[in-house]
Every structure is written in C-alpha cells, then in structure tokens.
PDB file of C-alpha atoms and ligand atoms in Angstrom:
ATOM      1  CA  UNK Z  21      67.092 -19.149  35.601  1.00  0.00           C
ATOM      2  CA  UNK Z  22      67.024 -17.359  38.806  1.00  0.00           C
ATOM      3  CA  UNK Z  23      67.078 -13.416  38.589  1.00  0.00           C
ATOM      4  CA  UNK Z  24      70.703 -12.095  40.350  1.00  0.00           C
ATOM      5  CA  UNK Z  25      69.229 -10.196  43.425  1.00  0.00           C
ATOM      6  CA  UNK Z  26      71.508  -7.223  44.170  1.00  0.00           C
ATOM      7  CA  UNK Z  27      72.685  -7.542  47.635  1.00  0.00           C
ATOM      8  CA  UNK Z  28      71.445  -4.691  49.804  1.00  0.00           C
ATOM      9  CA  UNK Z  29      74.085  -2.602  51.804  1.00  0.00           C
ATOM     10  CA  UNK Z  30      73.707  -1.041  55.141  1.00  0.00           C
ATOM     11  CA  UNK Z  31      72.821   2.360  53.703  1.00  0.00           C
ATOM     12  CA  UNK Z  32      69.791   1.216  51.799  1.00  0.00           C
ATOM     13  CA  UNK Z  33      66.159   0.800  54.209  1.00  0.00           C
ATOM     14  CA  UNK Z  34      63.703  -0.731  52.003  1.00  0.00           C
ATOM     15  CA  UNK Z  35      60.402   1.500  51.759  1.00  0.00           C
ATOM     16  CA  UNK Z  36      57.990  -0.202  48.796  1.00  0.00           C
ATOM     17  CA  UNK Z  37      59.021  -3.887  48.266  1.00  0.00           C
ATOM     18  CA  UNK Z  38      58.462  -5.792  45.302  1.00  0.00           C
ATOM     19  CA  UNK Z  39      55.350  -7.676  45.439  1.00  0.00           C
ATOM     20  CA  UNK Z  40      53.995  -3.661  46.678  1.00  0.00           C
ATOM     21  CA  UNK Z  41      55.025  -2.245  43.366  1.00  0.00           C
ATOM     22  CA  UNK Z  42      53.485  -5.232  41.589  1.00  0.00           C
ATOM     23  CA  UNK Z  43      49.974  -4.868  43.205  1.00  0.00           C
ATOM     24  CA  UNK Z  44      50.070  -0.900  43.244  1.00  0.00           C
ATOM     25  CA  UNK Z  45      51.595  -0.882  39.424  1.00  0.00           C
ATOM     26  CA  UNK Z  46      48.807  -3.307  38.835  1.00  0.00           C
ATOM     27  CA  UNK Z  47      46.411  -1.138  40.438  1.00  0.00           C
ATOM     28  CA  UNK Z  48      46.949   2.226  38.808  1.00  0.00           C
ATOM     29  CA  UNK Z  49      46.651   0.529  35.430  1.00  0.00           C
ATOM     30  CA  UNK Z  50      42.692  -0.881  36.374  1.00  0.00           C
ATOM     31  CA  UNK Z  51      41.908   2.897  37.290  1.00  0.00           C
ATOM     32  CA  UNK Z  52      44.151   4.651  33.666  1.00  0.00           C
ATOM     33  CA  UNK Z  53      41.775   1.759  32.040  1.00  0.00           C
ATOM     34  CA  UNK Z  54      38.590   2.454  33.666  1.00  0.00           C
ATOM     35  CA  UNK Z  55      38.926   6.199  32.964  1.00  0.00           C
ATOM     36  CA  UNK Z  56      40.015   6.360  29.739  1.00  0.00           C
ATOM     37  CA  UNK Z  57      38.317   2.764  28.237  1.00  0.00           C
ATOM     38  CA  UNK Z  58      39.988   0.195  26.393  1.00  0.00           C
ATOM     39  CA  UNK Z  59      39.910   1.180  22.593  1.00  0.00           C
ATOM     40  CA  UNK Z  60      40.775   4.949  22.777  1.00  0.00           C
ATOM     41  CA  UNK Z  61      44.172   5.025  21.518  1.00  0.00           C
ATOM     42  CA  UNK Z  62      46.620   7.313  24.658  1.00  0.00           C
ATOM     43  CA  UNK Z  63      50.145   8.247  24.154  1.00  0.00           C
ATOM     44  CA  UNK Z  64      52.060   7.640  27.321  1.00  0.00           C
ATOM     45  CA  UNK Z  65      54.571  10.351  27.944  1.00  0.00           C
ATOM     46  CA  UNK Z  66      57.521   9.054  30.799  1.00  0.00           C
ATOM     47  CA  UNK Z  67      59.554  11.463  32.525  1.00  0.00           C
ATOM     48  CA  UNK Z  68      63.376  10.243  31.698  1.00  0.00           C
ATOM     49  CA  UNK Z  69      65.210   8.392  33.602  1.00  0.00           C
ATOM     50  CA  UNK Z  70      63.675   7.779  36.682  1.00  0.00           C
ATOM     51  CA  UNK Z  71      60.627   6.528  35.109  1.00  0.00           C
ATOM     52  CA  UNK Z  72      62.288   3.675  32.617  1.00  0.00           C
ATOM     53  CA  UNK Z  73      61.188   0.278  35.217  1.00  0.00           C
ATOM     54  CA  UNK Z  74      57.792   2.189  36.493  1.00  0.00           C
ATOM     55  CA  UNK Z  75      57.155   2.973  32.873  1.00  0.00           C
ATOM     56  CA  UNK Z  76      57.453  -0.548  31.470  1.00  0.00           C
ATOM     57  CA  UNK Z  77      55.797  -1.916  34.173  1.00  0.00           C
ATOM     58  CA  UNK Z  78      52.883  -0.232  33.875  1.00  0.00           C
ATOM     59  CA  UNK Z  79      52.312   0.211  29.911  1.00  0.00           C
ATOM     60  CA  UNK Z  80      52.361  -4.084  30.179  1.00  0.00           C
ATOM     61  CA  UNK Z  81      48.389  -3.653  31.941  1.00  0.00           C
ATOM     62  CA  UNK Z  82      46.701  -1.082  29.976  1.00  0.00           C
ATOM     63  CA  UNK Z  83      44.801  -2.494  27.282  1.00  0.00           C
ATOM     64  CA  UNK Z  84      44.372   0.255  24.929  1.00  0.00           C
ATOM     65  CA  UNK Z  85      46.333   1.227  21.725  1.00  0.00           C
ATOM     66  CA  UNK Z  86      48.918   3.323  23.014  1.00  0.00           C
ATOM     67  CA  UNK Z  87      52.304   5.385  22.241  1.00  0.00           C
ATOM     68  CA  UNK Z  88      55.079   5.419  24.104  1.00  0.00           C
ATOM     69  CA  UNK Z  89      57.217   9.173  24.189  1.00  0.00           C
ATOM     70  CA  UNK Z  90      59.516  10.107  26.751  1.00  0.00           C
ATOM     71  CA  UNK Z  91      60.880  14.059  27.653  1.00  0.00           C
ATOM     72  CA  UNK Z  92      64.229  14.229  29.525  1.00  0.00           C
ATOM     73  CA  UNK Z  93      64.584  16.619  32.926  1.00  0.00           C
ATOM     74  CA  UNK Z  94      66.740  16.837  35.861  1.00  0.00           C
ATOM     75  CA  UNK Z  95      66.277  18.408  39.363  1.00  0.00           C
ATOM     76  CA  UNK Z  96      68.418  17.057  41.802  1.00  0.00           C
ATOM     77  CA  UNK Z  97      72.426  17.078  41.505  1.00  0.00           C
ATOM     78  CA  UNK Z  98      73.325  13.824  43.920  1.00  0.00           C
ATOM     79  CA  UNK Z  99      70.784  14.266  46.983  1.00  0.00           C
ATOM     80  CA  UNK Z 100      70.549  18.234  46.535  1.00  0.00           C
ATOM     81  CA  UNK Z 101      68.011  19.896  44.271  1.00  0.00           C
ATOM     82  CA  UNK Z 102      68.346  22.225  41.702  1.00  0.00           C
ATOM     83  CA  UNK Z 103      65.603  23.974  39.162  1.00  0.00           C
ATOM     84  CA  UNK Z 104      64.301  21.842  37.451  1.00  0.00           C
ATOM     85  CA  UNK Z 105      65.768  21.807  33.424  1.00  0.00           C
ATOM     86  CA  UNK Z 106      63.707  20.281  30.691  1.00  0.00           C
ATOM     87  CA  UNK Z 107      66.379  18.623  28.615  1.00  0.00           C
ATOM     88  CA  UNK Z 108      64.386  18.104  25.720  1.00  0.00           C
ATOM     89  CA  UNK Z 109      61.500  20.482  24.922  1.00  0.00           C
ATOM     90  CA  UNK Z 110      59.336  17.536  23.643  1.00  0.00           C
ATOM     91  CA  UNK Z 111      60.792  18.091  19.930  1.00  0.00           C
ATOM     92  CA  UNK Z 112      58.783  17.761  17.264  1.00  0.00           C
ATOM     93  CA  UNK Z 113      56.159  15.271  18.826  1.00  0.00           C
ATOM     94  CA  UNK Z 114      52.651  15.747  18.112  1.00  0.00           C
ATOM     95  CA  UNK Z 115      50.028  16.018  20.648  1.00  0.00           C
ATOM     96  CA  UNK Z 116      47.856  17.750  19.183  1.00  0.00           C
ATOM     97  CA  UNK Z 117      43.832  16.524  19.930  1.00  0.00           C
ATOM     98  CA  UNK Z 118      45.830  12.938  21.729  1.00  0.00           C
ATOM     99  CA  UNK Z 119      44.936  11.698  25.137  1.00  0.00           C
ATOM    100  CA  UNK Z 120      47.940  11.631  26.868  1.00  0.00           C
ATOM    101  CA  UNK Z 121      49.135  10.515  30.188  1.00  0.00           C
ATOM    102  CA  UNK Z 122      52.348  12.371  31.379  1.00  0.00           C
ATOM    103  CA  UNK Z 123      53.938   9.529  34.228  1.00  0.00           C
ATOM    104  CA  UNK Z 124      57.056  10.571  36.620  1.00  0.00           C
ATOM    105  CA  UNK Z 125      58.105   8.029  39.233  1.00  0.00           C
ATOM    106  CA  UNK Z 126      58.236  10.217  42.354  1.00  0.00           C
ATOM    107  CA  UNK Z 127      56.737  13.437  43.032  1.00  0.00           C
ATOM    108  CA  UNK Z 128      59.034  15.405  45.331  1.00  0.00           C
ATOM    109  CA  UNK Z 129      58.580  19.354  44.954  1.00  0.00           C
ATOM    110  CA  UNK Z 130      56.146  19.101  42.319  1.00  0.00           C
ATOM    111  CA  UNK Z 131      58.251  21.046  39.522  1.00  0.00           C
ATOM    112  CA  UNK Z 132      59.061  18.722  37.498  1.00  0.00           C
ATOM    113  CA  UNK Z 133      55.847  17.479  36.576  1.00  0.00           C
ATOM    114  CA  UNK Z 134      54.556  21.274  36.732  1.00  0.00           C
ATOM    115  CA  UNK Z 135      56.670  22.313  34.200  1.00  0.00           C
ATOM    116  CA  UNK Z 136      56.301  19.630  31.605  1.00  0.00           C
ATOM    117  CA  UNK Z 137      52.565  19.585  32.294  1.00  0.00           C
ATOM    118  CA  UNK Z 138      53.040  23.336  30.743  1.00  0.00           C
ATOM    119  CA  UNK Z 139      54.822  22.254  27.848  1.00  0.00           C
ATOM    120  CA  UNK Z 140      51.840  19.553  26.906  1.00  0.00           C
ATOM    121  CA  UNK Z 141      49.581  21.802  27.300  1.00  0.00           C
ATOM    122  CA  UNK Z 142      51.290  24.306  25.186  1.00  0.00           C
ATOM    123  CA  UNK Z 143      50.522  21.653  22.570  1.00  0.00           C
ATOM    124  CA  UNK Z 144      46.720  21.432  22.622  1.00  0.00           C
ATOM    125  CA  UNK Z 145      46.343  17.530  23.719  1.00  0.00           C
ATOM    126  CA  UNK Z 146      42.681  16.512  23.915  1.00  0.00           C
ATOM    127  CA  UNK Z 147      42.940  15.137  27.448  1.00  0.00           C
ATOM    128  CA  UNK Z 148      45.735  15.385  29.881  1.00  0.00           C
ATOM    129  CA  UNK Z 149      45.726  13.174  32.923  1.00  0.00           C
ATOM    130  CA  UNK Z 150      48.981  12.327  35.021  1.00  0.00           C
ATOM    131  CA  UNK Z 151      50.273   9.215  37.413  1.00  0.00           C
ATOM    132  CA  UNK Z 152      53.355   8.786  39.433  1.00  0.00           C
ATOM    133  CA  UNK Z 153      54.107   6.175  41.281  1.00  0.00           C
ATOM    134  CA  UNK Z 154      55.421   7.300  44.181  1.00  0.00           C
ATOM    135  CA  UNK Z 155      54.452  10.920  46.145  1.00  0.00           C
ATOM    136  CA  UNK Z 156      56.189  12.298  48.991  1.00  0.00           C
ATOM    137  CA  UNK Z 157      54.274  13.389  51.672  1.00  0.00           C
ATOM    138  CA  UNK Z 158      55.823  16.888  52.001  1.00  0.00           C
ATOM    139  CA  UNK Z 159      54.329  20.675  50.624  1.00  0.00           C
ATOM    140  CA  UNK Z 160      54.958  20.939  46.912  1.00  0.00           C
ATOM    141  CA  UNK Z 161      56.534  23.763  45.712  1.00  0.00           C
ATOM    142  CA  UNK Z 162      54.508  23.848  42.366  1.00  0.00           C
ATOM    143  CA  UNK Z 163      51.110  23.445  42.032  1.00  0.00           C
ATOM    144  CA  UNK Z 164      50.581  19.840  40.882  1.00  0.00           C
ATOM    145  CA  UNK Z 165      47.509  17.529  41.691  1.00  0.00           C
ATOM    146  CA  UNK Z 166      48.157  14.068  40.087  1.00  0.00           C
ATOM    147  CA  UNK Z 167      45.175  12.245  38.670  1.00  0.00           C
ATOM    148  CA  UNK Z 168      47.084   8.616  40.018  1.00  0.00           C
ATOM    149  CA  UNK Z 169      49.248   8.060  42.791  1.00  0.00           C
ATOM    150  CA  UNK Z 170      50.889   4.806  43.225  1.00  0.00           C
ATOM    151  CA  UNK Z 171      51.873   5.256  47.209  1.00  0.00           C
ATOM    152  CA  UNK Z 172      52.897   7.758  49.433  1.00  0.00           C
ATOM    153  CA  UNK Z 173      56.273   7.761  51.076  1.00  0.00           C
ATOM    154  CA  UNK Z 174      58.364   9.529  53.336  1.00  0.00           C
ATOM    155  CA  UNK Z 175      60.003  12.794  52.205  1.00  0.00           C
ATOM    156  CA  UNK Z 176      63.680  11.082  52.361  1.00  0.00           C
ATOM    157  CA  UNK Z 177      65.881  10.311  49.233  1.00  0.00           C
ATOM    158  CA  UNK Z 178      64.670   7.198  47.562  1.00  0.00           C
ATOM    159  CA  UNK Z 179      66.343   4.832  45.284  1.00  0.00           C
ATOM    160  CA  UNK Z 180      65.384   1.779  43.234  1.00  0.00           C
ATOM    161  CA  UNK Z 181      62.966   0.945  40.514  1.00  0.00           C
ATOM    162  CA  UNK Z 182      64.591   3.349  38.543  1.00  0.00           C
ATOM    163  CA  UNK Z 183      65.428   6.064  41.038  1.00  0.00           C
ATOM    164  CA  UNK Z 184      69.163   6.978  41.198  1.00  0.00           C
ATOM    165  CA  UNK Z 185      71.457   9.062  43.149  1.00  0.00           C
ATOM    166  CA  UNK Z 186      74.015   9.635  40.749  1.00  0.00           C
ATOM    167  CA  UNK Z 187      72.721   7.337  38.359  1.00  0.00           C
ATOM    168  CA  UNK Z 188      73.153   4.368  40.799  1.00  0.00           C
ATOM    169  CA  UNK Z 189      71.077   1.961  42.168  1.00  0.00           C
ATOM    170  CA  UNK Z 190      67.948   2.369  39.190  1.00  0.00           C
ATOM    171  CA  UNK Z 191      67.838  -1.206  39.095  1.00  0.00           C
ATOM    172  CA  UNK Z 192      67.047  -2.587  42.520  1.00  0.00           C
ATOM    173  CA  UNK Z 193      64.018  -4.035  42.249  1.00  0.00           C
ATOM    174  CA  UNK Z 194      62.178  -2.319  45.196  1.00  0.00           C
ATOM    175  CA  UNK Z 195      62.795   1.352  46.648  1.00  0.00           C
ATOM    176  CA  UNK Z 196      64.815   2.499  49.202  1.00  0.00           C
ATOM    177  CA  UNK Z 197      65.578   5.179  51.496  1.00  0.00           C
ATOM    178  CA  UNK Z 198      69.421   5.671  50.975  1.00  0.00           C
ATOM    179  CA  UNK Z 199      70.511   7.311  54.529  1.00  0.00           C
ATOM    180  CA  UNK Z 200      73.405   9.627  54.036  1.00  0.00           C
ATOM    181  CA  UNK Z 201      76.211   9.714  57.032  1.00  0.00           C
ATOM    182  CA  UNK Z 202      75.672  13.553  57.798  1.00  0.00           C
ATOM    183  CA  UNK Z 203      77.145  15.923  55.659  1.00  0.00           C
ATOM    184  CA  UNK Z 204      78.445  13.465  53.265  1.00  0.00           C
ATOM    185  CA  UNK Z 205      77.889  12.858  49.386  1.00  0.00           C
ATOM    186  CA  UNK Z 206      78.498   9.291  48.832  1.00  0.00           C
ATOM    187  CA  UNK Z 207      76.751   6.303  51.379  1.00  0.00           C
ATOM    188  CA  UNK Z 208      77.888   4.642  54.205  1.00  0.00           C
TER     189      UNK Z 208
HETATM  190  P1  IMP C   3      60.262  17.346  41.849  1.00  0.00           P
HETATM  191  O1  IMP C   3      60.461  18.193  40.622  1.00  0.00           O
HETATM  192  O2  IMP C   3      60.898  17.972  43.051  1.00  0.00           O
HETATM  193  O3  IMP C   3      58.848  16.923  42.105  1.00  0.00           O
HETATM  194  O4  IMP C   3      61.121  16.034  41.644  1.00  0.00           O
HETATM  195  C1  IMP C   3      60.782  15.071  40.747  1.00  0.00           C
HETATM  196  C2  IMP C   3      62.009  14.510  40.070  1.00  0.00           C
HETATM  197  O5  IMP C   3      63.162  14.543  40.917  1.00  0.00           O
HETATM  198  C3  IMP C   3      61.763  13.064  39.749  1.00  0.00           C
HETATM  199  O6  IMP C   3      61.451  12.976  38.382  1.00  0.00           O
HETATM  200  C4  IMP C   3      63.063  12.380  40.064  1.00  0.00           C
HETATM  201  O7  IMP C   3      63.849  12.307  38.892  1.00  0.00           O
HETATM  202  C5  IMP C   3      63.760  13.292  41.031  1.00  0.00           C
HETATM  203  N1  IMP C   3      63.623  12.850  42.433  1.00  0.00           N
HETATM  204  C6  IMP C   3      62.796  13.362  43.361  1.00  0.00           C
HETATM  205  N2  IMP C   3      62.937  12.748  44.540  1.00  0.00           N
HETATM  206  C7  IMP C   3      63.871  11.793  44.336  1.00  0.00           C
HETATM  207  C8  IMP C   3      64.442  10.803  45.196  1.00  0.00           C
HETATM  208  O8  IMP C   3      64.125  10.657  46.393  1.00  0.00           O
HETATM  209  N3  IMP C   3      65.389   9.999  44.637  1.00  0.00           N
HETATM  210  C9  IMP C   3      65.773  10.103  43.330  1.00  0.00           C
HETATM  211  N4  IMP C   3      65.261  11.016  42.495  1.00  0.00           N
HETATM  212  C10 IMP C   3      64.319  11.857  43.003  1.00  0.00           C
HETATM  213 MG1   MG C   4      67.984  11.425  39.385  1.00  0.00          MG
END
C-alpha cells in the first residue's frame, strides 16, 4: 500500500528531505554504537514532542539493550519563544550509574537541552552523552555542546519530522522552513 504523501503548500520550503534524514539518522546511530559498544545496556531519554519520529527512527539502528524515557518541555508559543518549562521533572525515573543519551530534534537557543542536561545530571548517571538531529546555525543562548549532530540548518522556523508550529505539521515526512507572511501568526 502506498504511504498518503501530505501535499505541500506554498508556505512550506523543504530544508532536509527524506532519503537525508534516512542516511543522517542512519549515520548518528553507527557513531552512538561505536562510542558506547553494542552490549552496554543505554537508556535513551527523548525530549517530548518534537522528538517522537527522530526518536523512533533512530532507536531502530542501535544495537544495544536500551530504555526508552521521555521528559516533556516547551519553549516556543507558535513561532515566538518563551523560557523554556520542564513539564515533567523526570519523575521518579532512575538514572542513577545508567548511560544515558538525552536526544532533542533541533537545537535552537540551546536551553532546552541545557536545562534538562541539569536535571540528569542532578541524578548521578554514569555517562551522559547527547544527539539532536538538527542544529541551527545561530549563537546559543545556553551553553550546550552536543556530542551528535544530525545536520545543520538555517536559523528559520522548521517543521516536519516531528517539529510543529502549533502542534501542526509533526508528521511530514521531511523538514521545512514554514515562511510566515510578515507579522502574521498563521501561514500563507
Ligand atoms: P532551544 O531551547 O531554543 O534550543 O529550542 C529547542 C526546542 O524548541 C526544541 O525541543 C523544539 O521543541 C523547539 N524548537 C526550536 N526550534 C524550532 C523550530 O524551528 N520549529 C519547531 N520547534 C522548534
Ligand atoms: Mg513545538
């Protein structure tokens, strides 16, 4: 059966297209694997929502015994940001002595993975390495060095592969730059 491809409207310019996200997906998994080795069991900690596709994707190439946990945050309110809010203060999950790999989709200012790095840390994992996807080449605004990074892509509002603006659009199957008419809220 042939997968429904969601037709594309003006206001969406494709920036990583499908067959990209494959290879770089692929590739971030061969370098997790090489790092960390195949047998070492790693709990893989995804950044909610924007993460879900990138997330599934990638967990599908690493070969080691793994975990999956996700924490919730939000920074961005349509196309403006906000603080960033860590809906869910990691509960009562254990990560005490784990490897863990904390994974966000898209690195923007840099707080949102600074601020949840803090939290795991706060709970005493063995090893702490993180990956996103996507990294926007503008000055972060938190001090954040990711251990992976998928691509790097212009600093304009992306959506797709699980990026949203307003939670639409997460499930195009490539990402996007969705170009605002000035001024405005919703696309062209
Ligand atoms: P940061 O805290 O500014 O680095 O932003 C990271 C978070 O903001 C990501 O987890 C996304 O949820 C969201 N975000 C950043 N840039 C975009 C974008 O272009 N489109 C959709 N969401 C974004
Ligand atoms: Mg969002």
């Amino acid at each position: 059966m042939q997968r429904p491809c969601p037709a594309r409207p003006r206001a969406l310019q494709p920036v990583a297209s499908e067959e990209e996200l494959r290879t770089t997906v692929r590739r971030l998994a061969d370098e997790i694997a090489a790092d960390h080795g195949r047998h070492q069991p790693l709990v893989v900690l995804g950044i909610m929502k924007g993460v879900v596709i990138f997330l599934a994707d990638l967990v599908r190439h690493l070969p080691m015994p793994l975990q999956i946990e996700f924490v919730s945050a939000r920074s961005y309110n349509g196309t403006r940001q906000e603080t960033v809010e860590v809906l869910d203060d990691l509960g009562g999950l254990d990560l005490e002595g784990k490897a863990v790999l904390l994974v966000d989709c898209v690195l923007d200012t840099g707080r949102t993975l600074a601020s949840i790095h803090r939290e795991v840390v706060r709970r005493s994992p063995a090893d702490l390495k993180t990956c996103v996807l996507l990294s926007k080449q503008r000055p972060r605004r938190a001090p954040v060095r990711p251990d992976y990074v998928g691509l790097g892509v212009p600093d304009v509002f992306l959506v797709g592969y699980g990026l949203d603006h307003d939670n639409r659009w997460r499930h195009l199957p490539y990402v996007a730059e969705l170009r605002m008419p000035e001024d405005a809220q919703e696309p062209e």
